[in-house]
mmCIF file of C-alpha atoms in Angstrom:
data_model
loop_
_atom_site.group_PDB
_atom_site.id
_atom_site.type_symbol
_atom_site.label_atom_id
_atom_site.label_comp_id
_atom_site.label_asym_id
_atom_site.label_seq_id
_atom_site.Cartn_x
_atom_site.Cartn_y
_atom_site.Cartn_z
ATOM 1 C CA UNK B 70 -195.823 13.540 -48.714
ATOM 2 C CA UNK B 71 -193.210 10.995 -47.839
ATOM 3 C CA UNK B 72 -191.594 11.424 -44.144
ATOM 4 C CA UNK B 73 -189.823 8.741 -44.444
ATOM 5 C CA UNK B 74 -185.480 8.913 -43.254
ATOM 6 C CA UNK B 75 -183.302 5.520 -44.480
ATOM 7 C CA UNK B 76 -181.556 5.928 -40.920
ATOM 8 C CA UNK B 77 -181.819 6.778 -37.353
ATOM 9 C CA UNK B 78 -178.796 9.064 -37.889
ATOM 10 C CA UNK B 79 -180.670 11.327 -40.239
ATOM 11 C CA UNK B 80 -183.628 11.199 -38.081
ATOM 12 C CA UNK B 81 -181.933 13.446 -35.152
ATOM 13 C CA UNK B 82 -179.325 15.165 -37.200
ATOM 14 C CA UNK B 83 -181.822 18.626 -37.050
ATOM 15 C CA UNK B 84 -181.908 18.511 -33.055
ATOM 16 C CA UNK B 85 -180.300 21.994 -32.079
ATOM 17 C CA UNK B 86 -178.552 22.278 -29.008
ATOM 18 C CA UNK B 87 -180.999 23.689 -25.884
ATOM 19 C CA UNK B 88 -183.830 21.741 -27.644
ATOM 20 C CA UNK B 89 -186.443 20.828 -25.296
ATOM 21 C CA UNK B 90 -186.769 16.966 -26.530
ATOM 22 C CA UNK B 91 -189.652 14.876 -25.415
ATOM 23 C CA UNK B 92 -188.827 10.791 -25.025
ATOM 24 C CA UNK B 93 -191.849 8.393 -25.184
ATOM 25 C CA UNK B 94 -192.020 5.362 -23.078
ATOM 26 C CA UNK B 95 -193.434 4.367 -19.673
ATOM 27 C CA UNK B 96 -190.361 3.111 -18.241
ATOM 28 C CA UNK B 97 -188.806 0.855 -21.315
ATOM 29 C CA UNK B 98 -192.075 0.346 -22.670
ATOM 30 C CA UNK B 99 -192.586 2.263 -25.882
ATOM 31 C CA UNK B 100 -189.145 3.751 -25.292
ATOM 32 C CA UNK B 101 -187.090 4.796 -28.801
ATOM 33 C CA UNK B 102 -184.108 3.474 -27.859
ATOM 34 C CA UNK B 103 -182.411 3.527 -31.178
ATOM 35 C CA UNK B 104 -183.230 7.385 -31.536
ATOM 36 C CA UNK B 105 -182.288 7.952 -28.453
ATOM 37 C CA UNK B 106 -178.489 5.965 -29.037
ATOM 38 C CA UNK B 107 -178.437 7.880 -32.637
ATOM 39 C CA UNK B 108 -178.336 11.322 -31.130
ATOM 40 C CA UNK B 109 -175.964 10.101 -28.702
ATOM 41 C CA UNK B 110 -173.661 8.709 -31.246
ATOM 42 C CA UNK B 111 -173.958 12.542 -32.829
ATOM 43 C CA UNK B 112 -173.127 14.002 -29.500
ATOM 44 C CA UNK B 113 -170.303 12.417 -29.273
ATOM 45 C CA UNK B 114 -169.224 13.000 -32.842
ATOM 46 C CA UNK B 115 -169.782 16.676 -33.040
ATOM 47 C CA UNK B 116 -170.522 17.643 -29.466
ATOM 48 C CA UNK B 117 -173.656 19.043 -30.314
ATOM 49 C CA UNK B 118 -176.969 18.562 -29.280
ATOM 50 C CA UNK B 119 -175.839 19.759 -25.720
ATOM 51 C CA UNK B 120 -177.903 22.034 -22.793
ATOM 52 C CA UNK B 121 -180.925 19.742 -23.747
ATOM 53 C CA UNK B 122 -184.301 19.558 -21.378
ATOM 54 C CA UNK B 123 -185.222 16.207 -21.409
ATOM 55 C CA UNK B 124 -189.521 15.320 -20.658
ATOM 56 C CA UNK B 125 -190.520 11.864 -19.769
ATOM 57 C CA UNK B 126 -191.539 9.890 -16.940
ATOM 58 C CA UNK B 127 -188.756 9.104 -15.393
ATOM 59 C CA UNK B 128 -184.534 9.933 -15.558
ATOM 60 C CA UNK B 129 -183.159 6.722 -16.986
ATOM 61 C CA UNK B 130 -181.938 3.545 -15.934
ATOM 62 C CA UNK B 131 -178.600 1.844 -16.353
ATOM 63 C CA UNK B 132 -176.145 2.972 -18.774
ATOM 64 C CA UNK B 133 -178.381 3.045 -21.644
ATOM 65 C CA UNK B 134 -181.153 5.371 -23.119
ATOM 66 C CA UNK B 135 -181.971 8.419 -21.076
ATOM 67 C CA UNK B 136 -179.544 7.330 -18.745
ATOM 68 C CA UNK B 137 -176.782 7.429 -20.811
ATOM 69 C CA UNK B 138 -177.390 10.733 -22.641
ATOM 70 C CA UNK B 139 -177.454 11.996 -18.679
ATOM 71 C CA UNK B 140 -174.078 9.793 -17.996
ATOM 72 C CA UNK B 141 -172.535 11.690 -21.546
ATOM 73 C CA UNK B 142 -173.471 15.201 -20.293
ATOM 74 C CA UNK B 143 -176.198 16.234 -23.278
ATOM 75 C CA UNK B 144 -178.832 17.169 -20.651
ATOM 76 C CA UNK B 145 -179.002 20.278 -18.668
ATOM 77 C CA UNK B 146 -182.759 19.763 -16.797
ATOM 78 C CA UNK B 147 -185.029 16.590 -16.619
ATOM 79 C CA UNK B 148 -188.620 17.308 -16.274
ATOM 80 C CA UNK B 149 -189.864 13.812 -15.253
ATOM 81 C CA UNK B 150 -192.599 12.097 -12.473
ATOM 82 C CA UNK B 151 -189.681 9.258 -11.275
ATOM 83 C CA UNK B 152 -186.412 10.918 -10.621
ATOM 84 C CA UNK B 153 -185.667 8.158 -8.263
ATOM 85 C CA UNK B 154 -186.562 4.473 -10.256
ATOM 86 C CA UNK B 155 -184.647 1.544 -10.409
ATOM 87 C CA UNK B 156 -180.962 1.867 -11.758
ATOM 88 C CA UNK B 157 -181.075 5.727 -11.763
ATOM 89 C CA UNK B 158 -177.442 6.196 -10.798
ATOM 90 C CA UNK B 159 -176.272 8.283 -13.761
ATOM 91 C CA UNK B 160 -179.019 10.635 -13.011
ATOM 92 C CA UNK B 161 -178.582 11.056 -9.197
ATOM 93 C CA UNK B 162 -174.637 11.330 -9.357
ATOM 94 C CA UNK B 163 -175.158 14.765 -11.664
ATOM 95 C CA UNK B 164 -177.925 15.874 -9.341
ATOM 96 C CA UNK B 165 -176.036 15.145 -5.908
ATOM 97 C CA UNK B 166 -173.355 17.287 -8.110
ATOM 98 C CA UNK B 167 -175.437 20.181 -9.475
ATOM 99 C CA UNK B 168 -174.733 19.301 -12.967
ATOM 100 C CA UNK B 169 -178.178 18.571 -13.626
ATOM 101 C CA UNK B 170 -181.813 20.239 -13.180
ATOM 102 C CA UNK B 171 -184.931 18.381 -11.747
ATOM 103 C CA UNK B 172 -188.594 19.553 -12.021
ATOM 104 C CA UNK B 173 -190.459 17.177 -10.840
ATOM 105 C CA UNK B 174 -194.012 16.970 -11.429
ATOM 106 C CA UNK B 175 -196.941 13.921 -10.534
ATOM 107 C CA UNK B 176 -197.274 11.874 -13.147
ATOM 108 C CA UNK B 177 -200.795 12.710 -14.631
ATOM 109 C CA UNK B 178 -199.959 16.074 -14.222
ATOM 110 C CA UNK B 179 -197.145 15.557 -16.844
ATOM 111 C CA UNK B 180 -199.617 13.409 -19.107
ATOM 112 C CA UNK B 181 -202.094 16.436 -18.811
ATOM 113 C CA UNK B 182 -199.783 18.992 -19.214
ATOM 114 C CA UNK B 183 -198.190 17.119 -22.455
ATOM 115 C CA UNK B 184 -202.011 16.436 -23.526
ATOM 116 C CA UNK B 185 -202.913 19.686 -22.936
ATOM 117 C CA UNK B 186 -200.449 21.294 -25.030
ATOM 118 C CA UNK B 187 -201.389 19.279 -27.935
ATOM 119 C CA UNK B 188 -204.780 20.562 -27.573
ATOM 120 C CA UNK B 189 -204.400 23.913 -27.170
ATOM 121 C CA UNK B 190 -205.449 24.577 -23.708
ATOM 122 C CA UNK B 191 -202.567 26.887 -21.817
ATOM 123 C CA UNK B 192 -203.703 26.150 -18.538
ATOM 124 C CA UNK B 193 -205.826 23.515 -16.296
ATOM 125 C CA UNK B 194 -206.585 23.242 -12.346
ATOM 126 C CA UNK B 195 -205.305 19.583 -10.727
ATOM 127 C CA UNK B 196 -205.861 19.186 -6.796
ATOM 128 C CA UNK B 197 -202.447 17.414 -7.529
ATOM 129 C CA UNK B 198 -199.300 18.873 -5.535
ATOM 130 C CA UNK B 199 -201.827 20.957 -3.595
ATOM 131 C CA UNK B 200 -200.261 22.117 -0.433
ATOM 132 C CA UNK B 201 -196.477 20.801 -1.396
ATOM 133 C CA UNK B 202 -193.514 22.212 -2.142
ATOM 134 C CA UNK B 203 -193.936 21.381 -5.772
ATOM 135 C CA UNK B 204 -197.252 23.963 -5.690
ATOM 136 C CA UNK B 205 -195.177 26.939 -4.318
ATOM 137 C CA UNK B 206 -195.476 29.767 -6.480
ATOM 138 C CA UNK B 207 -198.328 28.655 -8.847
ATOM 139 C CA UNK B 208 -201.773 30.160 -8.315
ATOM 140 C CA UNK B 209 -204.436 28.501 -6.661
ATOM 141 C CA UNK B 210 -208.384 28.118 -6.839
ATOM 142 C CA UNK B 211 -211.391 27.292 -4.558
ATOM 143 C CA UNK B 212 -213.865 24.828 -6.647
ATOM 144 C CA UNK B 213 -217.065 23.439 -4.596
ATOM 145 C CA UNK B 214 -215.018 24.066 -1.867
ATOM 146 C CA UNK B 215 -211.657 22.457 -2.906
ATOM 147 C CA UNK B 216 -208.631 23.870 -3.198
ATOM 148 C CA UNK B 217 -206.916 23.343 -6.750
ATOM 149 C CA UNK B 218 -203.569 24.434 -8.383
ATOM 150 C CA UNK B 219 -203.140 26.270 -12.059
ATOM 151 C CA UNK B 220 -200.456 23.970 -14.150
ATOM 152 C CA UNK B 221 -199.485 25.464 -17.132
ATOM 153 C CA UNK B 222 -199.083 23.407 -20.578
ATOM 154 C CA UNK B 223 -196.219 21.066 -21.366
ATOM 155 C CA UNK B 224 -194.804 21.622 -25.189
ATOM 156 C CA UNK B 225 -191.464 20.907 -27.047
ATOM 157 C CA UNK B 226 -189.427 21.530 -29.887
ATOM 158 C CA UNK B 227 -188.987 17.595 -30.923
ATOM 159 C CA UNK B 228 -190.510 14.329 -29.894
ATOM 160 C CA UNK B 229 -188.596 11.217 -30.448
ATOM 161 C CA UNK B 230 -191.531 8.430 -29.933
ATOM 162 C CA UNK B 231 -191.626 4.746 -31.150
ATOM 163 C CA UNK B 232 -194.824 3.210 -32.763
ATOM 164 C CA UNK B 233 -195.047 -0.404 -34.204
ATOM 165 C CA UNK B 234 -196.345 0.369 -37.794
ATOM 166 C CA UNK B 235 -196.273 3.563 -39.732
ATOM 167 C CA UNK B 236 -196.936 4.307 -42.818
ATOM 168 C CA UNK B 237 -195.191 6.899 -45.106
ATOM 169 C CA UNK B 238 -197.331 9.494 -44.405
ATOM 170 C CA UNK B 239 -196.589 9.485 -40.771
ATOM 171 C CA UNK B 240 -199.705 7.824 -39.690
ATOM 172 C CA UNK B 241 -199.010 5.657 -36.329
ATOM 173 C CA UNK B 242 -200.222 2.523 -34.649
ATOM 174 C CA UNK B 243 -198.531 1.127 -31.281
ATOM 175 C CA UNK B 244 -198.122 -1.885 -29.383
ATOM 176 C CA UNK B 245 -199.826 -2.926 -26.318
ATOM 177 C CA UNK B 246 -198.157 -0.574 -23.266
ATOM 178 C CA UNK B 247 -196.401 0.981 -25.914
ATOM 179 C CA UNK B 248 -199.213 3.422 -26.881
ATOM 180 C CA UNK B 249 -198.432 5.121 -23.052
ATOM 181 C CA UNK B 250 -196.765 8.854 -23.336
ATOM 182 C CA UNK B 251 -196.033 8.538 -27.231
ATOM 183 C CA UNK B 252 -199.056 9.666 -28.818
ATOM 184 C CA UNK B 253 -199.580 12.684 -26.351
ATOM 185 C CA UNK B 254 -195.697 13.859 -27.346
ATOM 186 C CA UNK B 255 -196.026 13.647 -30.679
ATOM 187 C CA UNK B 256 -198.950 16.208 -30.601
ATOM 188 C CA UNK B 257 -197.026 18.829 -28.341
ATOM 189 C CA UNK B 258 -193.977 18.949 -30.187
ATOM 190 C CA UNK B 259 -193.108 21.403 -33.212
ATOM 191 C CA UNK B 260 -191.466 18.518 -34.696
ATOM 192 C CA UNK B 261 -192.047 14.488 -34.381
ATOM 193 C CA UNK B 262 -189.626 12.145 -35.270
ATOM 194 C CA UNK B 263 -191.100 8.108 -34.699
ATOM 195 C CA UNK B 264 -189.226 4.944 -35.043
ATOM 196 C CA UNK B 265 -191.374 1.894 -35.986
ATOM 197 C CA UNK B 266 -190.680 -1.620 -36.067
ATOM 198 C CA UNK B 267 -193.039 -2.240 -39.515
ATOM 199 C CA UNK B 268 -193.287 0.221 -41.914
ATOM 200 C CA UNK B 269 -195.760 -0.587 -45.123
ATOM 201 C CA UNK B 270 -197.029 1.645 -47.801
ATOM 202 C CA UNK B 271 -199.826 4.049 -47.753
ATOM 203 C CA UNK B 272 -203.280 2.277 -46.652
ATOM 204 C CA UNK B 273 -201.765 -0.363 -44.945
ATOM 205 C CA UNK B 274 -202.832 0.635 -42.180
ATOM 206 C CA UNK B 275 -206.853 0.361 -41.737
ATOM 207 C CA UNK B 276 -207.686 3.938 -40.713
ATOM 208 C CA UNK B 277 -210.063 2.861 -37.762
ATOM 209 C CA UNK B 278 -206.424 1.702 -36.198
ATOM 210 C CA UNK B 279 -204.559 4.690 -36.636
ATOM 211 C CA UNK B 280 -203.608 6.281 -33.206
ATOM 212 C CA UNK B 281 -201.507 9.023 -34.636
ATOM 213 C CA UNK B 282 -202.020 10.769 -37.718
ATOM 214 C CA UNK B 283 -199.768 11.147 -39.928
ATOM 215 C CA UNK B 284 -200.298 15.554 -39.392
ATOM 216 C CA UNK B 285 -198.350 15.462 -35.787
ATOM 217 C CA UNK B 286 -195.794 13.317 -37.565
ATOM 218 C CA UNK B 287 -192.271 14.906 -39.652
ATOM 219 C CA UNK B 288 -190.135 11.932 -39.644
ATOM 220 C CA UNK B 289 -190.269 8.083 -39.902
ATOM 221 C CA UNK B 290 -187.466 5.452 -39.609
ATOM 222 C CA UNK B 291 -187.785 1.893 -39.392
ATOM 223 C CA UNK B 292 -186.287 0.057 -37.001
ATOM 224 C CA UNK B 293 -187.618 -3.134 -37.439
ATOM 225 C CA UNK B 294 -185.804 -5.269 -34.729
ATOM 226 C CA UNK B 295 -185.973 -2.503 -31.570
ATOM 227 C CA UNK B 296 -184.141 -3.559 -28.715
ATOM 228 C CA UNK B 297 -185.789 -3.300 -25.043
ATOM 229 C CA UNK B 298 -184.838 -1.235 -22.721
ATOM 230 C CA UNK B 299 -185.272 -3.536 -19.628
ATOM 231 C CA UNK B 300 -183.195 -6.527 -21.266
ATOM 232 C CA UNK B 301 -180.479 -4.107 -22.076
ATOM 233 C CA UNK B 302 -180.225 -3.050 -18.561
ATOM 234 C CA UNK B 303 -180.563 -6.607 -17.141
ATOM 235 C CA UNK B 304 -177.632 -8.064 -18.919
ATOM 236 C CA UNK B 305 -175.494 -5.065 -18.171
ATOM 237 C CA UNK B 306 -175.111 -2.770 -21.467
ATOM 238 C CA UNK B 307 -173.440 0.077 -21.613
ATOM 239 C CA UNK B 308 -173.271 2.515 -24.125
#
Protein backbone atom coordinates (compact mmCIF):
# COMPACT_ATOMS: atom_id res chain seq x y z
CA UNK A 1 0.00 0.00 0.00
CA UNK A 2 2.29 2.72 -1.19
CA UNK A 3 0.79 6.47 -0.86
CA UNK A 4 3.53 7.82 -1.89
CA UNK A 5 3.28 11.06 -5.01
CA UNK A 6 7.03 12.05 -6.66
CA UNK A 7 5.60 15.77 -6.50
CA UNK A 8 3.61 18.31 -4.75
CA UNK A 9 1.84 18.93 -8.09
CA UNK A 10 0.35 15.48 -8.17
CA UNK A 11 -0.44 15.68 -4.59
CA UNK A 12 -3.40 18.41 -5.12
CA UNK A 13 -4.17 17.72 -8.71
CA UNK A 14 -7.65 15.67 -7.33
CA UNK A 15 -8.86 18.89 -5.30
CA UNK A 16 -12.35 19.69 -6.98
CA UNK A 17 -13.51 23.04 -7.03
CA UNK A 18 -16.03 23.93 -3.78
CA UNK A 19 -13.81 21.47 -1.80
CA UNK A 20 -13.90 22.20 1.76
CA UNK A 21 -9.88 21.97 2.32
CA UNK A 22 -8.48 21.85 5.78
CA UNK A 23 -4.70 23.60 6.21
CA UNK A 24 -2.60 22.45 9.24
CA UNK A 25 -0.45 24.80 11.10
CA UNK A 26 -0.73 27.05 14.18
CA UNK A 27 0.20 30.15 12.57
CA UNK A 28 3.44 29.04 10.29
CA UNK A 29 4.14 26.32 12.51
CA UNK A 30 3.35 22.98 10.94
CA UNK A 31 2.00 24.93 7.98
CA UNK A 32 2.30 22.92 4.30
CA UNK A 33 3.45 25.60 2.55
CA UNK A 34 4.60 23.80 -0.51
CA UNK A 35 1.03 22.13 -0.88
CA UNK A 36 -0.45 24.99 -0.31
CA UNK A 37 1.87 27.03 -3.34
CA UNK A 38 1.25 23.67 -5.57
CA UNK A 39 -2.48 24.11 -5.72
CA UNK A 40 -1.96 27.63 -6.26
CA UNK A 41 0.35 27.14 -9.12
CA UNK A 42 -2.77 24.76 -10.52
CA UNK A 43 -5.18 27.55 -9.94
CA UNK A 44 -3.56 29.62 -11.85
CA UNK A 45 -2.87 27.16 -14.62
CA UNK A 46 -6.30 25.81 -15.10
CA UNK A 47 -8.44 28.08 -12.96
CA UNK A 48 -9.69 25.38 -11.05
CA UNK A 49 -9.81 24.57 -7.64
CA UNK A 50 -12.03 27.77 -7.15
CA UNK A 51 -15.27 28.49 -4.51
CA UNK A 52 -13.01 26.66 -1.90
CA UNK A 53 -13.85 26.83 2.14
CA UNK A 54 -10.74 27.13 3.68
CA UNK A 55 -10.45 25.67 7.87
CA UNK A 56 -7.56 26.70 9.94
CA UNK A 57 -6.69 28.93 12.63
CA UNK A 58 -6.27 31.86 11.21
CA UNK A 59 -6.71 33.77 7.38
CA UNK A 60 -3.12 34.12 6.27
CA UNK A 61 -0.38 36.40 6.48
CA UNK A 62 1.59 38.25 3.85
CA UNK A 63 1.49 37.32 0.35
CA UNK A 64 2.21 33.79 0.83
CA UNK A 65 0.31 30.55 1.91
CA UNK A 66 -3.29 31.03 2.89
CA UNK A 67 -2.86 34.47 2.23
CA UNK A 68 -2.09 34.25 -1.13
CA UNK A 69 -4.64 31.63 -2.27
CA UNK A 70 -7.14 34.50 -0.58
CA UNK A 71 -5.05 37.39 -2.59
CA UNK A 72 -5.57 34.87 -6.05
CA UNK A 73 -9.35 34.54 -5.46
CA UNK A 74 -9.53 30.41 -4.85
CA UNK A 75 -11.46 30.91 -1.57
CA UNK A 76 -15.05 31.67 -1.18
CA UNK A 77 -15.44 31.32 3.01
CA UNK A 78 -12.66 31.02 5.75
CA UNK A 79 -13.70 29.22 8.78
CA UNK A 80 -10.83 30.23 11.13
CA UNK A 81 -10.31 31.45 15.18
CA UNK A 82 -7.83 34.67 13.95
CA UNK A 83 -9.38 36.53 11.13
CA UNK A 84 -7.51 39.51 12.28
CA UNK A 85 -3.44 38.32 12.92
CA UNK A 86 -0.50 39.93 11.91
CA UNK A 87 -0.11 40.71 8.07
CA UNK A 88 -3.75 39.71 7.27
CA UNK A 89 -4.26 42.31 4.57
CA UNK A 90 -5.17 40.03 1.66
CA UNK A 91 -7.82 38.60 3.80
CA UNK A 92 -9.44 41.82 5.18
CA UNK A 93 -9.37 43.72 1.71
CA UNK A 94 -11.89 40.74 0.24
CA UNK A 95 -13.89 40.88 3.45
CA UNK A 96 -14.20 44.85 3.69
CA UNK A 97 -15.31 43.97 -0.14
CA UNK A 98 -17.73 41.05 0.29
CA UNK A 99 -15.71 38.81 -1.79
CA UNK A 100 -15.04 36.62 0.96
CA UNK A 101 -17.01 34.64 3.86
CA UNK A 102 -15.94 34.59 7.61
CA UNK A 103 -17.21 32.13 10.30
CA UNK A 104 -15.49 32.68 12.99
CA UNK A 105 -15.34 30.36 15.76
CA UNK A 106 -12.97 30.26 19.36
CA UNK A 107 -10.20 28.47 18.85
CA UNK A 108 -10.75 25.19 20.91
CA UNK A 109 -13.99 25.14 19.63
CA UNK A 110 -12.45 24.64 16.10
CA UNK A 111 -9.86 22.01 17.58
CA UNK A 112 -12.98 20.20 19.12
CA UNK A 113 -15.09 20.48 16.38
CA UNK A 114 -12.15 19.16 13.90
CA UNK A 115 -11.42 16.42 16.76
CA UNK A 116 -14.74 15.63 17.06
CA UNK A 117 -15.40 14.85 13.60
CA UNK A 118 -12.61 12.49 13.44
CA UNK A 119 -14.17 10.66 16.19
CA UNK A 120 -17.43 10.37 15.29
CA UNK A 121 -19.27 12.46 17.70
CA UNK A 122 -21.87 14.97 15.65
CA UNK A 123 -22.33 17.20 18.37
CA UNK A 124 -20.73 18.53 21.85
CA UNK A 125 -21.82 21.39 24.47
CA UNK A 126 -18.82 24.28 25.02
CA UNK A 127 -19.77 27.27 27.49
CA UNK A 128 -17.62 28.92 24.66
CA UNK A 129 -19.44 31.86 22.63
CA UNK A 130 -22.21 31.58 25.23
CA UNK A 131 -24.23 34.69 25.17
CA UNK A 132 -22.42 36.25 21.81
CA UNK A 133 -23.30 36.87 18.63
CA UNK A 134 -21.35 33.91 17.42
CA UNK A 135 -24.04 31.58 19.66
CA UNK A 136 -27.15 33.07 17.89
CA UNK A 137 -29.12 30.47 16.44
CA UNK A 138 -27.50 27.31 17.95
CA UNK A 139 -29.33 25.54 20.77
CA UNK A 140 -28.49 25.87 24.20
CA UNK A 141 -28.34 23.71 27.53
CA UNK A 142 -28.52 24.16 31.37
CA UNK A 143 -25.69 21.75 33.01
CA UNK A 144 -25.27 22.05 37.02
CA UNK A 145 -26.62 25.20 36.48
CA UNK A 146 -24.53 26.54 33.51
CA UNK A 147 -25.55 27.57 30.49
CA UNK A 148 -23.77 25.73 27.44
CA UNK A 149 -24.03 25.92 23.57
CA UNK A 150 -24.53 22.72 21.01
CA UNK A 151 -21.49 23.02 18.26
CA UNK A 152 -21.85 20.75 15.65
CA UNK A 153 -18.75 18.67 14.11
CA UNK A 154 -16.09 20.13 11.86
CA UNK A 155 -15.26 17.65 8.68
CA UNK A 156 -13.75 18.09 5.13
CA UNK A 157 -13.27 16.72 1.89
CA UNK A 158 -9.19 17.08 1.92
CA UNK A 159 -6.55 17.89 4.46
CA UNK A 160 -3.31 19.22 3.29
CA UNK A 161 -1.05 18.75 6.66
CA UNK A 162 2.81 18.61 7.00
CA UNK A 163 4.56 15.98 9.27
CA UNK A 164 8.43 15.57 9.60
CA UNK A 165 8.79 11.78 8.77
CA UNK A 166 6.42 9.47 7.04
CA UNK A 167 6.69 6.44 5.93
CA UNK A 168 5.12 4.88 2.75
CA UNK A 169 2.29 3.67 4.29
CA UNK A 170 1.16 7.02 5.43
CA UNK A 171 2.16 6.64 8.97
CA UNK A 172 3.14 10.26 10.51
CA UNK A 173 5.46 11.74 13.07
CA UNK A 174 5.79 15.71 13.60
CA UNK A 175 8.03 18.20 14.87
CA UNK A 176 7.89 20.03 18.03
CA UNK A 177 4.78 22.82 17.56
CA UNK A 178 4.31 21.23 14.44
CA UNK A 179 2.13 18.36 15.78
CA UNK A 180 -0.67 21.47 16.58
CA UNK A 181 -3.98 21.21 14.18
CA UNK A 182 -2.35 18.52 11.74
CA UNK A 183 -3.10 15.35 13.27
CA UNK A 184 -6.79 16.34 14.21
CA UNK A 185 -7.30 17.31 10.18
CA UNK A 186 -6.03 14.49 8.89
CA UNK A 187 -8.67 12.37 10.80
CA UNK A 188 -11.75 14.59 9.67
CA UNK A 189 -11.05 14.69 6.18
CA UNK A 190 -12.31 12.10 3.41
CA UNK A 191 -8.99 12.47 1.97
CA UNK A 192 -5.34 13.40 3.54
CA UNK A 193 -2.67 14.54 1.61
CA UNK A 194 0.84 15.20 4.06
CA UNK A 195 4.07 16.69 3.04
CA UNK A 196 7.10 15.52 5.10
CA UNK A 197 10.49 16.68 5.29
CA UNK A 198 12.04 12.78 5.75
CA UNK A 199 10.49 10.11 4.23
CA UNK A 200 12.13 6.38 4.95
CA UNK A 201 10.82 2.99 4.20
CA UNK A 202 8.35 0.96 6.03
CA UNK A 203 9.42 0.44 9.89
CA UNK A 204 11.45 3.28 10.05
CA UNK A 205 9.53 4.71 12.06
CA UNK A 206 9.37 2.99 15.73
CA UNK A 207 5.60 2.51 16.10
CA UNK A 208 5.48 3.90 19.79
CA UNK A 209 6.31 7.38 17.74
CA UNK A 210 3.77 7.30 15.27
CA UNK A 211 1.21 10.19 15.76
CA UNK A 212 -0.76 9.49 12.66
CA UNK A 213 -1.43 6.29 11.20
CA UNK A 214 -0.90 5.60 8.14
CA UNK A 215 -5.27 4.68 7.83
CA UNK A 216 -6.23 8.67 7.96
CA UNK A 217 -3.45 9.11 5.43
CA UNK A 218 -4.02 8.91 1.08
CA UNK A 219 -1.07 10.77 -0.03
CA UNK A 220 2.63 11.43 0.84
CA UNK A 221 5.21 13.80 -0.77
CA UNK A 222 8.47 14.67 0.42
CA UNK A 223 9.52 17.86 0.74
CA UNK A 224 12.57 17.57 2.39
CA UNK A 225 13.82 21.25 2.67
CA UNK A 226 10.17 23.05 3.70
CA UNK A 227 10.35 26.60 3.78
CA UNK A 228 8.79 28.63 6.89
CA UNK A 229 6.15 30.52 6.74
CA UNK A 230 7.27 33.36 9.14
CA UNK A 231 10.77 33.86 7.28
CA UNK A 232 8.94 34.06 4.04
CA UNK A 233 6.81 36.79 5.28
CA UNK A 234 9.67 38.63 7.08
CA UNK A 235 11.83 39.10 4.08
CA UNK A 236 8.90 40.11 1.95
CA UNK A 237 7.85 37.09 -0.50
CA UNK A 238 5.33 37.17 -2.64
CA UNK A 239 3.87 34.63 -4.56
Amino acid sequence: MNKVTSTTAEAVASIPDGARVMIGGFGGSGAPIELIHALIDRFRATGSPKNLTVINNNAGNGSIGIAAMIKAGMVAKMVCSFPRSSNAEAFNEKYLAGEIELELVPQGTLAERIRAAGAGIPAFYTPSSYGTELAEGKPTEEFDGKMYVRERWLKADVALIKGQKGDPMGNLTYRLAGRNFNPLMAMAADRTVAQVAELGKPGSIDPEQVITPGIFVDTVVEVPEPQQEEVLVRTGVVY
